[in-house]
Amino acid sequence: MTATDLDTIALALDTVTADLDSLIDDAFGTPAEHKALKPRKRKADSSMITATYKKHWPKHYHAAWSIVKCSDTARDVCHDAYAKAHAKREQFQGHSAMSTYIFRIVVNQALDLIKSGSYKMSVHGGAKDSGDTGIERQWTAHDVVPRP
């Protein structure tokens, strides 16, 4: 193989590579376009938290209830989580959706409550309230998730 043959092969490879790059850019966009499409980090404000509350409250309540097994306590956990999200809204970096951020706060608040030792679970799996009449209710899947 001569130097001329190698030059011809190199030129052909460059042409094929350029054609492939062009096809890829046409199909998927250029790297500059990818940077432009990158989601921007958003700062949280009260309206974002309110919109999340209106849309995602049932999901957040259900997550809390699935951990604490008491509707009143689950509501308290959600309330505390939304209050915490509002108080720390400046720390929200926008890497995830606001609903995901608050969902994680709800789960952590519920788990922290269980770990604290001040939360008592009944024999049936539900929470034992101090104002109880002595009858412990066993929660079922038929319990309705309250709307805000």
PDB file of N, CA, C and O in Angstrom, residues 35-43 93-95:
ATOM      1  N   LYS A  35     -27.318  22.017  24.864  1.00  0.00           N
ATOM      2  CA  LYS A  35     -27.133  22.921  26.001  1.00  0.00           C
ATOM      3  C   LYS A  35     -28.323  23.858  26.147  1.00  0.00           C
ATOM      4  O   LYS A  35     -28.755  24.165  27.246  1.00  0.00           O
ATOM      5  N   ALA A  36     -28.854  24.296  25.013  1.00  0.00           N
ATOM      6  CA  ALA A  36     -30.004  25.201  25.052  1.00  0.00           C
ATOM      7  C   ALA A  36     -31.248  24.492  25.582  1.00  0.00           C
ATOM      8  O   ALA A  36     -32.108  25.113  26.196  1.00  0.00           O
ATOM      9  N   LEU A  37     -31.354  23.181  25.357  1.00  0.00           N
ATOM     10  CA  LEU A  37     -32.517  22.419  25.807  1.00  0.00           C
ATOM     11  C   LEU A  37     -32.430  21.991  27.263  1.00  0.00           C
ATOM     12  O   LEU A  37     -33.407  21.536  27.828  1.00  0.00           O
ATOM     13  N   LYS A  38     -31.247  22.103  27.854  1.00  0.00           N
ATOM     14  CA  LYS A  38     -31.072  21.691  29.243  1.00  0.00           C
ATOM     15  C   LYS A  38     -32.043  22.446  30.137  1.00  0.00           C
ATOM     16  O   LYS A  38     -32.175  23.663  30.017  1.00  0.00           O
ATOM     17  N   PRO A  39     -32.733  21.734  31.025  1.00  0.00           N
ATOM     18  CA  PRO A  39     -33.654  22.453  31.899  1.00  0.00           C
ATOM     19  C   PRO A  39     -32.897  23.420  32.813  1.00  0.00           C
ATOM     20  O   PRO A  39     -31.844  23.095  33.328  1.00  0.00           O
ATOM     21  N   ARG A  40     -33.463  24.576  32.945  1.00  0.00           N
ATOM     22  CA  ARG A  40     -32.853  25.566  33.826  1.00  0.00           C
ATOM     23  C   ARG A  40     -33.310  25.323  35.251  1.00  0.00           C
ATOM     24  O   ARG A  40     -34.435  24.919  35.495  1.00  0.00           O
ATOM     25  N   LYS A  41     -32.437  25.597  36.164  1.00  0.00           N
ATOM     26  CA  LYS A  41     -32.800  25.477  37.566  1.00  0.00           C
ATOM     27  C   LYS A  41     -33.766  26.597  37.905  1.00  0.00           C
ATOM     28  O   LYS A  41     -33.567  27.742  37.512  1.00  0.00           O
ATOM     29  N   ARG A  42     -34.813  26.238  38.633  1.00  0.00           N
ATOM     30  CA  ARG A  42     -35.815  27.237  39.000  1.00  0.00           C
ATOM     31  C   ARG A  42     -35.775  27.470  40.497  1.00  0.00           C
ATOM     32  O   ARG A  42     -35.544  26.557  41.268  1.00  0.00           O
ATOM     33  N   LYS A  43     -36.024  28.677  40.871  1.00  0.00           N
ATOM     34  CA  LYS A  43     -36.159  29.002  42.285  1.00  0.00           C
ATOM     35  C   LYS A  43     -37.608  28.790  42.686  1.00  0.00           C
ATOM     36  O   LYS A  43     -38.528  29.065  41.923  1.00  0.00           O
ATOM     37  N   GLN A  93     -33.132  23.882  44.738  1.00  0.00           N
ATOM     38  CA  GLN A  93     -32.215  24.162  43.642  1.00  0.00           C
ATOM     39  C   GLN A  93     -32.809  23.860  42.275  1.00  0.00           C
ATOM     40  O   GLN A  93     -32.191  24.142  41.255  1.00  0.00           O
ATOM     41  N   GLY A  94     -33.973  23.246  42.229  1.00  0.00           N
ATOM     42  CA  GLY A  94     -34.620  22.996  40.950  1.00  0.00           C
ATOM     43  C   GLY A  94     -34.097  21.797  40.187  1.00  0.00           C
ATOM     44  O   GLY A  94     -34.368  21.656  38.999  1.00  0.00           O
ATOM     45  N   HIS A  95     -33.337  20.923  40.837  1.00  0.00           N
ATOM     46  CA  HIS A  95     -32.841  19.724  40.160  1.00  0.00           C
ATOM     47  C   HIS A  95     -33.971  18.731  39.902  1.00  0.00           C
ATOM     48  O   HIS A  95     -33.844  17.860  39.049  1.00  0.00           O
TER      49      HIS A  95
END
